[in-house]
mmCIF file of C-alpha atoms in Angstrom:
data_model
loop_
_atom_site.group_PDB
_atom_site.id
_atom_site.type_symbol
_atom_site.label_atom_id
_atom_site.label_comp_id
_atom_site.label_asym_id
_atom_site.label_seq_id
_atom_site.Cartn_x
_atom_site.Cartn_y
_atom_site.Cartn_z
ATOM 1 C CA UNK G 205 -34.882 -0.704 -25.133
ATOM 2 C CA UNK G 206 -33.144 -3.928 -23.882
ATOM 3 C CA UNK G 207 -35.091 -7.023 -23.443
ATOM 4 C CA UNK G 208 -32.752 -7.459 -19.768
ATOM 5 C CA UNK G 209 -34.318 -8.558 -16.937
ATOM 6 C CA UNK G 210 -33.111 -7.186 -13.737
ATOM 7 C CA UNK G 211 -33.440 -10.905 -11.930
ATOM 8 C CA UNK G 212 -32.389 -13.167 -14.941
ATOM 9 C CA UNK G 213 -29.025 -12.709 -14.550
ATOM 10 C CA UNK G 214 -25.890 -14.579 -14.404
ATOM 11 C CA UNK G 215 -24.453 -13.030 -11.222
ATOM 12 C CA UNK G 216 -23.751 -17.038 -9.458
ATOM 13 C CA UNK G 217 -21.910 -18.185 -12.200
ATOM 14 C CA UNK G 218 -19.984 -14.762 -12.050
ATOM 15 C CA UNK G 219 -19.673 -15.104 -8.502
ATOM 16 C CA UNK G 220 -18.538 -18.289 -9.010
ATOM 17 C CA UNK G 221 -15.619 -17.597 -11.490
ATOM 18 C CA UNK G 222 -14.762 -14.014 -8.948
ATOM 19 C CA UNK G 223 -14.133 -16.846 -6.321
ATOM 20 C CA UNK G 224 -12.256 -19.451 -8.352
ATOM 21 C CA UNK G 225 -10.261 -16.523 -9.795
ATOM 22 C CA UNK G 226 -9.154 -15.892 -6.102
ATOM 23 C CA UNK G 227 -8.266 -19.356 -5.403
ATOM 24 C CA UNK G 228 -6.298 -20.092 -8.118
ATOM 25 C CA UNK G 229 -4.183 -16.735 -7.709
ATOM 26 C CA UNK G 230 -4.037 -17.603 -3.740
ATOM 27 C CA UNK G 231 -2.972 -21.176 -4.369
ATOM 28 C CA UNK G 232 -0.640 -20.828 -7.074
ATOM 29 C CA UNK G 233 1.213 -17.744 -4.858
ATOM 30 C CA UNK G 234 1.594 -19.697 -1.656
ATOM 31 C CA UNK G 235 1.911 -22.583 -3.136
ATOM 32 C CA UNK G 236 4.043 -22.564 -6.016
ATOM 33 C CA UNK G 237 5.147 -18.790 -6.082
ATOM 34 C CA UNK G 238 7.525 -20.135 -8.986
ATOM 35 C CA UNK G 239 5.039 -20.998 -10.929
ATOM 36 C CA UNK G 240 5.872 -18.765 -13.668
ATOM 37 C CA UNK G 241 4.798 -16.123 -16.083
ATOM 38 C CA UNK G 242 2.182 -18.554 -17.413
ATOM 39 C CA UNK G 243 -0.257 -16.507 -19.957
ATOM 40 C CA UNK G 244 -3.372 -17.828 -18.829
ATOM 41 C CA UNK G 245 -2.778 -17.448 -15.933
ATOM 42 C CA UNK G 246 -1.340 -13.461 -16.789
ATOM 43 C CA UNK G 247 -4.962 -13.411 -18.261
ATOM 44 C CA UNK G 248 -6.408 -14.535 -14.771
ATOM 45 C CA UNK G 249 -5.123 -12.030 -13.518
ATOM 46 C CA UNK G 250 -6.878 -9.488 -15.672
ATOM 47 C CA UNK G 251 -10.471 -10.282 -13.638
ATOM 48 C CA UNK G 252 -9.485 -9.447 -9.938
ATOM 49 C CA UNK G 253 -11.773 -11.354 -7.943
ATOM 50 C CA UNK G 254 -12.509 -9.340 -4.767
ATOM 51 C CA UNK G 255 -12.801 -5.796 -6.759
ATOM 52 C CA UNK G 256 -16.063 -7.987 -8.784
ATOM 53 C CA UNK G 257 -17.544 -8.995 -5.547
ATOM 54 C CA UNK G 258 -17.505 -5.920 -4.113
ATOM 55 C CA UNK G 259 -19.729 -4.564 -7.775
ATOM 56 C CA UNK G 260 -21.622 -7.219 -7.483
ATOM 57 C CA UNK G 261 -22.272 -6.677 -3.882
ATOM 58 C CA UNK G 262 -23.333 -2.919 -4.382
ATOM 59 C CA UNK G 263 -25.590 -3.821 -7.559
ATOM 60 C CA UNK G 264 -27.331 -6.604 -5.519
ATOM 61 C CA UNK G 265 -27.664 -5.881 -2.054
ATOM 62 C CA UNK G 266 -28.789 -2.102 -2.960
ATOM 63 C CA UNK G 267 -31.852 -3.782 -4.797
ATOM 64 C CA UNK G 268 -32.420 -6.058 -2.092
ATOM 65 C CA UNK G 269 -31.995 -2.645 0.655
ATOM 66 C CA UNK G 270 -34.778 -1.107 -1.809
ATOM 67 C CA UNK G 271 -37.304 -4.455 -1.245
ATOM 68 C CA UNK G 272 -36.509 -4.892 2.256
ATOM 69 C CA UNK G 273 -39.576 -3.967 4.566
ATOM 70 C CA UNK G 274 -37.735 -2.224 7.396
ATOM 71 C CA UNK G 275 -34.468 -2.372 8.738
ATOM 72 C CA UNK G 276 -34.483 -5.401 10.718
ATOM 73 C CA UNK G 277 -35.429 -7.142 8.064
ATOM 74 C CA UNK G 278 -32.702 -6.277 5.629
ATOM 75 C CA UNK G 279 -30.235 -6.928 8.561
ATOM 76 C CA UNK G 280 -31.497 -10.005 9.817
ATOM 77 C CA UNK G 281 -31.101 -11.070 5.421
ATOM 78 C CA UNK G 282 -27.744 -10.359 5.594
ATOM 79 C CA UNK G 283 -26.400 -12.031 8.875
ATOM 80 C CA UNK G 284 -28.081 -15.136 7.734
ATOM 81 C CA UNK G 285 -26.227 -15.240 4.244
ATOM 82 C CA UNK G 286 -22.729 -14.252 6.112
ATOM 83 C CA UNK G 287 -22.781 -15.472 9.615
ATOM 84 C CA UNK G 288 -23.452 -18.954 9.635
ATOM 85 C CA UNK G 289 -21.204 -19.983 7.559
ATOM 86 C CA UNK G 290 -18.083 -17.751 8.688
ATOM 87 C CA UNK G 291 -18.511 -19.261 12.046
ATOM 88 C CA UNK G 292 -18.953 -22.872 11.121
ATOM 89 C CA UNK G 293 -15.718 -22.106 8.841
ATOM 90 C CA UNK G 294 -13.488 -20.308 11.621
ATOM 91 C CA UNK G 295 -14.164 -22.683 14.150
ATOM 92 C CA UNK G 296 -13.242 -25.855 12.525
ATOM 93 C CA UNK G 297 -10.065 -23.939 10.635
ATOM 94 C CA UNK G 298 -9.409 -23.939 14.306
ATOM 95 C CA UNK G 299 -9.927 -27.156 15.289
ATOM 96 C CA UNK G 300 -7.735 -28.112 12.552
ATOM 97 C CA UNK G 301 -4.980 -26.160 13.442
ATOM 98 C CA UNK G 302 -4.904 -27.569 16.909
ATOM 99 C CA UNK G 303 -5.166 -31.162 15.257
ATOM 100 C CA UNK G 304 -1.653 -30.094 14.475
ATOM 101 C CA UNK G 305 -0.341 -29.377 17.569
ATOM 102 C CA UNK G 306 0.870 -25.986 16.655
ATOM 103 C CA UNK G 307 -0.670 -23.863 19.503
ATOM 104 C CA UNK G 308 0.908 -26.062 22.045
ATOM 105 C CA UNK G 309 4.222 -25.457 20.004
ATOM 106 C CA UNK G 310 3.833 -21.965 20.308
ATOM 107 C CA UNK G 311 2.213 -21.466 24.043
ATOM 108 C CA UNK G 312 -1.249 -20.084 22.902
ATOM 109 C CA UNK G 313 -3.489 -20.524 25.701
ATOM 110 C CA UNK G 314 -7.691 -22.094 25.251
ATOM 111 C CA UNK G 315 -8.151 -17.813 26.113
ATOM 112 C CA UNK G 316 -5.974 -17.107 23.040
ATOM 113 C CA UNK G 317 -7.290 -19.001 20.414
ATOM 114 C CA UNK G 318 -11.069 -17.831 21.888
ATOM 115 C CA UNK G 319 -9.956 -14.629 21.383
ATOM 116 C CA UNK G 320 -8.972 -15.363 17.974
ATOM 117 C CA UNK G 321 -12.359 -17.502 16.920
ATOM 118 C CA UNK G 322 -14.096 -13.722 18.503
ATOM 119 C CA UNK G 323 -12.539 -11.877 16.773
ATOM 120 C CA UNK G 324 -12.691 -13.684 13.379
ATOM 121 C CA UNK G 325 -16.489 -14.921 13.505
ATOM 122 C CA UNK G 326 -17.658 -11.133 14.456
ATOM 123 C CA UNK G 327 -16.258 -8.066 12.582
ATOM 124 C CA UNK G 328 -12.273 -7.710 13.177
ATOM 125 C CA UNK G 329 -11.365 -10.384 10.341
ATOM 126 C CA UNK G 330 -8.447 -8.355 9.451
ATOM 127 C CA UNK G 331 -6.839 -9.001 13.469
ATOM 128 C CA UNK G 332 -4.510 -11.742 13.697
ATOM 129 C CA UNK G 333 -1.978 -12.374 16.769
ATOM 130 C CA UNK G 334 1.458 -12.903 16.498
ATOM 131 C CA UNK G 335 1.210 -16.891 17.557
ATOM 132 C CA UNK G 336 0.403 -17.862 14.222
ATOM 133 C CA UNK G 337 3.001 -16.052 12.101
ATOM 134 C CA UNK G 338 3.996 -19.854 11.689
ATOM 135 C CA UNK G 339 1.623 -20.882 10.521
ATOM 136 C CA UNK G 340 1.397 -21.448 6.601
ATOM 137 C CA UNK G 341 1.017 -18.247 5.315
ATOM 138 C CA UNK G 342 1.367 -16.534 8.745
ATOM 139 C CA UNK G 343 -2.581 -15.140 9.481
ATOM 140 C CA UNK G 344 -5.242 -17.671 9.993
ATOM 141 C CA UNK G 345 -7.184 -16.819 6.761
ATOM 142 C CA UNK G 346 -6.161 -13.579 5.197
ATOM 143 C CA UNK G 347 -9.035 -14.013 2.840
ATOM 144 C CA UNK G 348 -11.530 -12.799 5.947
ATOM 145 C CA UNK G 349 -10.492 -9.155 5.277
ATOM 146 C CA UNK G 350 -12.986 -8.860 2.492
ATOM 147 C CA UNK G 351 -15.879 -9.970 5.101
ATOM 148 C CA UNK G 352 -15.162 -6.859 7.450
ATOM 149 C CA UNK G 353 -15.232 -4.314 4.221
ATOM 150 C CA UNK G 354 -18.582 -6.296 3.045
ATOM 151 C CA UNK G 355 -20.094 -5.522 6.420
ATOM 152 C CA UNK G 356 -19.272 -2.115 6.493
ATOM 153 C CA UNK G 357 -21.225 -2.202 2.866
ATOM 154 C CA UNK G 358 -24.020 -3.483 4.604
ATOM 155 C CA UNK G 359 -23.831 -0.626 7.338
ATOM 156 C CA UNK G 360 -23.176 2.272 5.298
ATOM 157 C CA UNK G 361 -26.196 1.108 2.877
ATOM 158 C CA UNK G 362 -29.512 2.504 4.897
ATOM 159 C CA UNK G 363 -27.593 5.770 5.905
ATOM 160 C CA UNK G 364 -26.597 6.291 2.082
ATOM 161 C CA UNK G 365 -30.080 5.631 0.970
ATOM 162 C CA UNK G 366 -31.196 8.142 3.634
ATOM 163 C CA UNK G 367 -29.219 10.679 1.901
ATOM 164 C CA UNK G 368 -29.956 9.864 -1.814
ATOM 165 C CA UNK G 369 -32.361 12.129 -3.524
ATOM 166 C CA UNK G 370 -35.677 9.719 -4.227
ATOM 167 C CA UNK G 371 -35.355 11.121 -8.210
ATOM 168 C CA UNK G 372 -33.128 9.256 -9.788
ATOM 169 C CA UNK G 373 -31.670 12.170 -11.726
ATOM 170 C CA UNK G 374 -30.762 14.051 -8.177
ATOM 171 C CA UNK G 375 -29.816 10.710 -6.738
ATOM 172 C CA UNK G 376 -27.115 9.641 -9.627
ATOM 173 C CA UNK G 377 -25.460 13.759 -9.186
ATOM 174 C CA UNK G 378 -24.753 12.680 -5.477
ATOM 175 C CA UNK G 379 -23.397 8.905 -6.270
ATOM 176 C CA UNK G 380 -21.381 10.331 -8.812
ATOM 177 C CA UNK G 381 -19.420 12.748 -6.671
ATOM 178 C CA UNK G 382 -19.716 10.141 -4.320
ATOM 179 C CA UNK G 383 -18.078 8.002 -6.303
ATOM 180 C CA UNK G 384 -15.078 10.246 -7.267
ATOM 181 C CA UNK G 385 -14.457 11.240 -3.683
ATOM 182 C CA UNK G 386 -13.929 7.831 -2.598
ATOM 183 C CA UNK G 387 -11.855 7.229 -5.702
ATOM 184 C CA UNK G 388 -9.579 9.879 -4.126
ATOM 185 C CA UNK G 389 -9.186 7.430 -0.764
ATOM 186 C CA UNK G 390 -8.380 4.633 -2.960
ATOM 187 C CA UNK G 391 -5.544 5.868 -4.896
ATOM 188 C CA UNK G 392 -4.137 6.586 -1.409
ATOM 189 C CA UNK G 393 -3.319 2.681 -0.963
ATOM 190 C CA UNK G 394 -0.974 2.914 -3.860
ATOM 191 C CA UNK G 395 0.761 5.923 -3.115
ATOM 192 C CA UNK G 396 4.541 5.498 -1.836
ATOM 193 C CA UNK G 397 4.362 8.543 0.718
ATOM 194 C CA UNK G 398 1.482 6.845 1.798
ATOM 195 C CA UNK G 399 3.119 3.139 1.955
ATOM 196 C CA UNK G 400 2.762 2.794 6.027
ATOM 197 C CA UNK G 401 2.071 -1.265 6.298
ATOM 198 C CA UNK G 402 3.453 -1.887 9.445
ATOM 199 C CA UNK G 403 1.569 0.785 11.033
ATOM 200 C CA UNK G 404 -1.257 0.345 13.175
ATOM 201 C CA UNK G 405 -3.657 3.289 11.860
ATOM 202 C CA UNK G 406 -2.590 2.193 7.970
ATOM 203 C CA UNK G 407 -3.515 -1.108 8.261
ATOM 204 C CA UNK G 408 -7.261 0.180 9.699
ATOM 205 C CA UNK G 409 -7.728 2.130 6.852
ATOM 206 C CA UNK G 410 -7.147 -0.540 4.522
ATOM 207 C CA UNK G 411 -9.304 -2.638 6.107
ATOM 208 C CA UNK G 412 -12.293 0.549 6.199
ATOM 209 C CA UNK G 413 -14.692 0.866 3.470
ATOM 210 C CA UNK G 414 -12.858 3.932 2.583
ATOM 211 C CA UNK G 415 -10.730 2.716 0.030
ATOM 212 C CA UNK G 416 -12.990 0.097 -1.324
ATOM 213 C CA UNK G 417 -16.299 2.072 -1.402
ATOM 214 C CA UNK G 418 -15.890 3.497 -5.093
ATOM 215 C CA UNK G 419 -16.743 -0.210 -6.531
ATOM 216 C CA UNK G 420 -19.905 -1.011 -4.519
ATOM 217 C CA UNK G 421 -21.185 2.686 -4.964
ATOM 218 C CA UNK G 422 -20.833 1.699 -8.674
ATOM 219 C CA UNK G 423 -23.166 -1.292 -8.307
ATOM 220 C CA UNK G 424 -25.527 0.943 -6.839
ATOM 221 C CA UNK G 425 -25.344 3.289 -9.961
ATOM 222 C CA UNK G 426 -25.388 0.284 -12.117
ATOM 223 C CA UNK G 427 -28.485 -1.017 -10.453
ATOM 224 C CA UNK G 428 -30.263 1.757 -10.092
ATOM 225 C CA UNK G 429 -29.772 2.962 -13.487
ATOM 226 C CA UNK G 430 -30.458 -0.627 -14.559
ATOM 227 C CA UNK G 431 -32.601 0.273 -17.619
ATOM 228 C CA UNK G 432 -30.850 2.329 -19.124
ATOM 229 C CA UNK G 433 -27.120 1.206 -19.259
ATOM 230 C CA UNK G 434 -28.688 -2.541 -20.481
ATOM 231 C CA UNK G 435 -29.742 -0.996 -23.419
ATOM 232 C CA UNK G 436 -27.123 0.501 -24.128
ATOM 233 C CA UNK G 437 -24.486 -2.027 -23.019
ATOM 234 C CA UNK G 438 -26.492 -4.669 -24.662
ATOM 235 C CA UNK G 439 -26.524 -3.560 -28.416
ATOM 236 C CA UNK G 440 -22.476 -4.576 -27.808
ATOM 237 C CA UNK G 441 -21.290 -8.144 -28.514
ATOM 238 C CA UNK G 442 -19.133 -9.572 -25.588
ATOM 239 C CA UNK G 443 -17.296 -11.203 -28.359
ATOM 240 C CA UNK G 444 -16.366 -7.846 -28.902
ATOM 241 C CA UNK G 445 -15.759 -6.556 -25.521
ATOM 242 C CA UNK G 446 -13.658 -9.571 -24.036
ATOM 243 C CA UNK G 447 -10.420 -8.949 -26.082
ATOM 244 C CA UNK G 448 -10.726 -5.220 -26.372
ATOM 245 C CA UNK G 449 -10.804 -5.440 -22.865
ATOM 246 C CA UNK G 450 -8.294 -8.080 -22.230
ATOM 247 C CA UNK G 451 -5.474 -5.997 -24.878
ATOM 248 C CA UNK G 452 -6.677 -2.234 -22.852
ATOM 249 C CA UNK G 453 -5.683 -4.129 -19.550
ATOM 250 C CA UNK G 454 -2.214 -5.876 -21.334
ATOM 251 C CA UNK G 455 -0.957 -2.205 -22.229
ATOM 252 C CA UNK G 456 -2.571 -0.592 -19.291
ATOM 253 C CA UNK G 457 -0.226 -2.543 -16.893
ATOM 254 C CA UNK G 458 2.725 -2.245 -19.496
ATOM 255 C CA UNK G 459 2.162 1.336 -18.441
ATOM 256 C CA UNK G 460 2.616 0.767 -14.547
ATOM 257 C CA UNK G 461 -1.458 0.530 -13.663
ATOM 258 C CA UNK G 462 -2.634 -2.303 -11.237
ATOM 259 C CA UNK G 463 -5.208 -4.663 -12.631
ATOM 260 C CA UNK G 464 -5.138 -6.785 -9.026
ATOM 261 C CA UNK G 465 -7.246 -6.173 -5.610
ATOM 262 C CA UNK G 466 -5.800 -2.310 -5.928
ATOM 263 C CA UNK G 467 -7.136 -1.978 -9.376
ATOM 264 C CA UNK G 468 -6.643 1.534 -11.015
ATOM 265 C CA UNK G 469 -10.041 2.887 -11.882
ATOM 266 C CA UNK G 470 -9.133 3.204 -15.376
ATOM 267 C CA UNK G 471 -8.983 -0.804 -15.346
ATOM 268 C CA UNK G 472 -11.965 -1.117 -12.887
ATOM 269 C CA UNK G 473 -14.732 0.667 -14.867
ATOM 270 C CA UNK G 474 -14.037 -1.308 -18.240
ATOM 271 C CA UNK G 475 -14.039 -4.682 -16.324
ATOM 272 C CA UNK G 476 -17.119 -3.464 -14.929
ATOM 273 C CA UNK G 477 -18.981 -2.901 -18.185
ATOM 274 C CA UNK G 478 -17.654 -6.345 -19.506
ATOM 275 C CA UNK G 479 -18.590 -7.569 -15.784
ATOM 276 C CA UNK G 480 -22.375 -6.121 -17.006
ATOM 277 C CA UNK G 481 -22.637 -7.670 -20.139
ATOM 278 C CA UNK G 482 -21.853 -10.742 -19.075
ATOM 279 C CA UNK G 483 -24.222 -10.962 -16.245
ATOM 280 C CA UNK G 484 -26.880 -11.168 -18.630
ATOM 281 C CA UNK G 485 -25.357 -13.584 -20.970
ATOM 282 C CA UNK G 486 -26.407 -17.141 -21.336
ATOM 283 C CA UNK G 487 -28.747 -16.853 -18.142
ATOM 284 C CA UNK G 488 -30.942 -19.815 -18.939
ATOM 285 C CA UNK G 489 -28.030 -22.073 -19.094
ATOM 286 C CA UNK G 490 -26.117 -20.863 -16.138
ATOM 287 C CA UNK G 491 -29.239 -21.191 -13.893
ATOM 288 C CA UNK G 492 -30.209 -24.724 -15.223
ATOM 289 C CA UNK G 493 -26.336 -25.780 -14.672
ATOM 290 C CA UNK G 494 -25.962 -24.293 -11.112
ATOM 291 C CA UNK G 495 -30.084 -24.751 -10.314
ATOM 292 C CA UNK G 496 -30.016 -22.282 -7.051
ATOM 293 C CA UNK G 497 -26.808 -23.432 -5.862
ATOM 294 C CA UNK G 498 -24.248 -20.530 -4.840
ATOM 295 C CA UNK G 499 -20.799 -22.279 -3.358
ATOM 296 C CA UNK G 500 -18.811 -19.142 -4.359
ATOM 297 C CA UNK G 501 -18.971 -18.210 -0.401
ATOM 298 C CA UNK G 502 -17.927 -21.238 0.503
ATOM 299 C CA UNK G 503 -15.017 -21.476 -1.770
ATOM 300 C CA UNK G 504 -13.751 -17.701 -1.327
ATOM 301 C CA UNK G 505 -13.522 -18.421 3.397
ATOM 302 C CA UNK G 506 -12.393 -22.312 2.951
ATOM 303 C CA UNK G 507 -9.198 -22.304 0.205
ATOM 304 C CA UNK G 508 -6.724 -20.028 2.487
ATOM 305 C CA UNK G 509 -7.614 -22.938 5.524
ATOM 306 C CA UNK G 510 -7.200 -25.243 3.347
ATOM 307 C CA UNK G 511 -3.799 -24.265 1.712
ATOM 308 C CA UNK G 512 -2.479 -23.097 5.190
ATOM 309 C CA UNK G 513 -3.002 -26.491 6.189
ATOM 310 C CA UNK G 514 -1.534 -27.831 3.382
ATOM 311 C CA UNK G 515 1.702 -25.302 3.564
ATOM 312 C CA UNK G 516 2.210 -26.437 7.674
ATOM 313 C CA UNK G 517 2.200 -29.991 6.678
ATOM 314 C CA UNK G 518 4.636 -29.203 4.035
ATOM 315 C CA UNK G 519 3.295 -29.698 1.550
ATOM 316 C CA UNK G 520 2.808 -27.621 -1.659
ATOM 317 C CA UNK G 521 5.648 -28.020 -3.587
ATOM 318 C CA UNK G 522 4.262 -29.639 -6.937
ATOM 319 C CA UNK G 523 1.382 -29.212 -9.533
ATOM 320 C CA UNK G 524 -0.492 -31.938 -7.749
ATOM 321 C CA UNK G 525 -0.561 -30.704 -4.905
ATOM 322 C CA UNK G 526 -2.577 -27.222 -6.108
ATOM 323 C CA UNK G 527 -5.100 -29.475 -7.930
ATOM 324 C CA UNK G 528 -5.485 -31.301 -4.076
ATOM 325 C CA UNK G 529 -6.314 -27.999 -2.633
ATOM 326 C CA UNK G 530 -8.707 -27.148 -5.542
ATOM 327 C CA UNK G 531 -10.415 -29.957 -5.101
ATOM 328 C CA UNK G 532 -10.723 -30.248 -1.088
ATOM 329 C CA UNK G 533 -11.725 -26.404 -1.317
ATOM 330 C CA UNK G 534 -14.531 -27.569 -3.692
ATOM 331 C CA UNK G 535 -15.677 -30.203 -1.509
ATOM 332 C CA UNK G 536 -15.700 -27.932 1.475
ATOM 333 C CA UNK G 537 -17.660 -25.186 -0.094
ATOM 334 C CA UNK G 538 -20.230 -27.986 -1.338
ATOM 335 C CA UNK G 539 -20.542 -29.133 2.259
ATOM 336 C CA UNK G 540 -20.694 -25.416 3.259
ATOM 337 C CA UNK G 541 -23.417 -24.585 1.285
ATOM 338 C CA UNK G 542 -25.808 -27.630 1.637
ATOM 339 C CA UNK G 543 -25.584 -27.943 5.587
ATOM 340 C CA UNK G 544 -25.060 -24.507 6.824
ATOM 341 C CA UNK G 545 -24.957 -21.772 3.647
ATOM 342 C CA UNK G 546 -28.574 -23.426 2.499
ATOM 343 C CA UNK G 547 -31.159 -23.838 5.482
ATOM 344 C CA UNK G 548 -29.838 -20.531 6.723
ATOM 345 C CA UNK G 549 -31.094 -18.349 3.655
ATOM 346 C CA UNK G 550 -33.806 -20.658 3.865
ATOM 347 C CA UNK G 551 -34.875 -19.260 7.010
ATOM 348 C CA UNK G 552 -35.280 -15.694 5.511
ATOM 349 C CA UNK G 553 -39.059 -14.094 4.955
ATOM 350 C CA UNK G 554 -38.635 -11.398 2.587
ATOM 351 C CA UNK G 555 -35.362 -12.131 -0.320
ATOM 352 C CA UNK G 556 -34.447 -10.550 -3.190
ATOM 353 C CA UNK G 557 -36.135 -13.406 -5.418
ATOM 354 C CA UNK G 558 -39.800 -12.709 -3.801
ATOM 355 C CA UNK G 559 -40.053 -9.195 -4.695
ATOM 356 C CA UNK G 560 -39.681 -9.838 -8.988
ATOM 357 C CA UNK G 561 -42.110 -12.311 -10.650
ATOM 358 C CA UNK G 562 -41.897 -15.762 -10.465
ATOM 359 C CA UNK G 563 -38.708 -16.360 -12.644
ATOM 360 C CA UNK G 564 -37.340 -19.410 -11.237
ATOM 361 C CA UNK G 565 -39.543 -19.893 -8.676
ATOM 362 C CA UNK G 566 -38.021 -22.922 -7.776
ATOM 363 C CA UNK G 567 -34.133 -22.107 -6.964
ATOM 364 C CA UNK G 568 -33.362 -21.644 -2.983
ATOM 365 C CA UNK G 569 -34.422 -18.072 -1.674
ATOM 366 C CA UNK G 570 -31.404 -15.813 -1.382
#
């Protein structure tokens, strides 16, 4: 048997490196998409950040589902950890767009750009009008598309458990074929017959949970089976796993598989199992270093803002100015989480920490 804790984890710091893994890739591509075939960098590239939020996301927020009183509960949990924020963040990315004086450039009307704040502080994140194609990258923050798929997670979670067999044996039969069925709509994404970007009813479905479901469902499986695969993923070194992972994904995509957002599964489940072994690794010192404090939200909705900004005011074009964006993303996602992303978890009654024993009774609820 492991000596794992489900709650003494490393899952922030994780978070953390998911969301600076997205940054980087993000600011390096629209920012310097010369910047090379830099092996570090290639490595980077190895850990796709959004496919380990959306594990993490099914491994945490079924566990916090199973602890939640009632429904209400669970929902009124997750608005408070996702809302505030977004709308603090969309509506001053558009206040500083109009600093600029770009929707007077292009004619977008006060009805326009309320349209847009609508549509990107509620559930259609992926929506973006044709006014700001000229805008840095051209979409107000693409980033947001992850947000819509997250709360269709969040939906789908009650009517899943409602269908899950209570034993656990029964229960894993159904996620599995779950799981396999949903692989199914994923591969679609990379097919070429399939390749329909410009069309209306493809770009829905990419934006659906369809395609993206597979990863959380493993969370689940991973969380639910908790005890078991930590003592069996435990007895193996992560000295050991890192670079046998890191030299399967080098000749994996020497073969033609993705290791990026539209991961091949054969990728996705080994990063997963490293993902696992290092969420219990060195959990003392990543919650004394980070002591409650999660800006990995804050970093993944400011940096495309940010950059845009940075791209429409042209500039972008040196080293420099990537290590600028880093650093004003990092300041926004500190100022995210201590006057908005804080007091509202702070507001919750029942969290995930209350329902395990008093492990770091200390650190914010979350």
């Amino acid at each position: 048997m492991s000596n794992w804790v489900f709650r003494e984890n490393s899952l922030d710091m994780l978070r953390l490196f998911a969301a600076f893994q997205v940054v980087v890739m993000h600011t390096l591509g629209y920012m310097m998409p010369d910047y090379g075939s830099n092996a570090a960098l290639r490595i980077l590239g190895y850990f796709p950040g959004v496919p380990i939020f959306f594990f993490i996301s099914g491994y945490l927020i079924s566990k916090a589902f199973e602890n939640s009183p009632n429904n209400i509960e669970y929902a009124k949990n997750r608005f408070l950890r996702l809302y505030p924020a977004l709308i603090v963040c969309v509506g001053i990315n558009l206040l500083m767009v109009a600093i600029t004086g770009y929707f007077s450039q292009v004619g977008a009307s006060v009805a326009d750009v309320g349209l847009l704040f609508l549509a990107k502080a509620s559930f259609l994140q992926f929506w973006n009008p044709e006014f700001m194609r000229a805008f840095g990258d051209g979409v107000l923050n693409g980033s947001l598309w992850t947000i819509c798929v997250e709360l269709q997670f969040y939906l789908i979670t009650p009517f899943l458990y409602l269908v899950i067999p209570k034993d656990k044996r029964h229960g894993n039969y159904l996620l599995v074929a779950l799981l396999f069925l949903f692989i199914v709509f994923n591969r679609i994404l990379v097919l070429p017959e399939f390749d329909s970007s410009n069309e209306l009813i493809w770009k829905f479905y990419s934006v659906s949970f369809m395609p993206w479901l597979y990863m959380f469902i493993t969370g689940i499986l991973f969380q639910r089976n908790f005890a078991f695969l930590s003592a069996f993923v435990s007895r193996i070194s992560w000295l050991i796993l890192l670079p046998v992972y890191c030299i399967y994904t080098f000749f994996m995509i020497d073969l033609g598989f993705e290791a990026g957002n539209n991961v091949s599964p054969i990728v996705f489940f080994p990063l997963i199992f490293l993902i696992f072994r290092l969420a219990y690794l060195g959990t003392e010192k990543s919650n004394n270093l980070l002591r409650g404090n999660d800006i990995s939200y804050g970093i993944y909705i400011w940096h495309m803002p940010i950059v845009n900004q940075m791209l429409f005011l042209n500039y972008g074009q040196s080293y420099l100015d990537v290590v600028i964006a880093l650093m004003l993303t990092f300041l926004a996602a500190v100022a995210s989480w201590v006057l908005v992303e804080r007091p509202a978890i702070q507001l919750k009654h029942v969290t995930l920490n209350s329902t395990f024993s008093k492990f770091n009774s200390k650190r914010v609820k979350r």
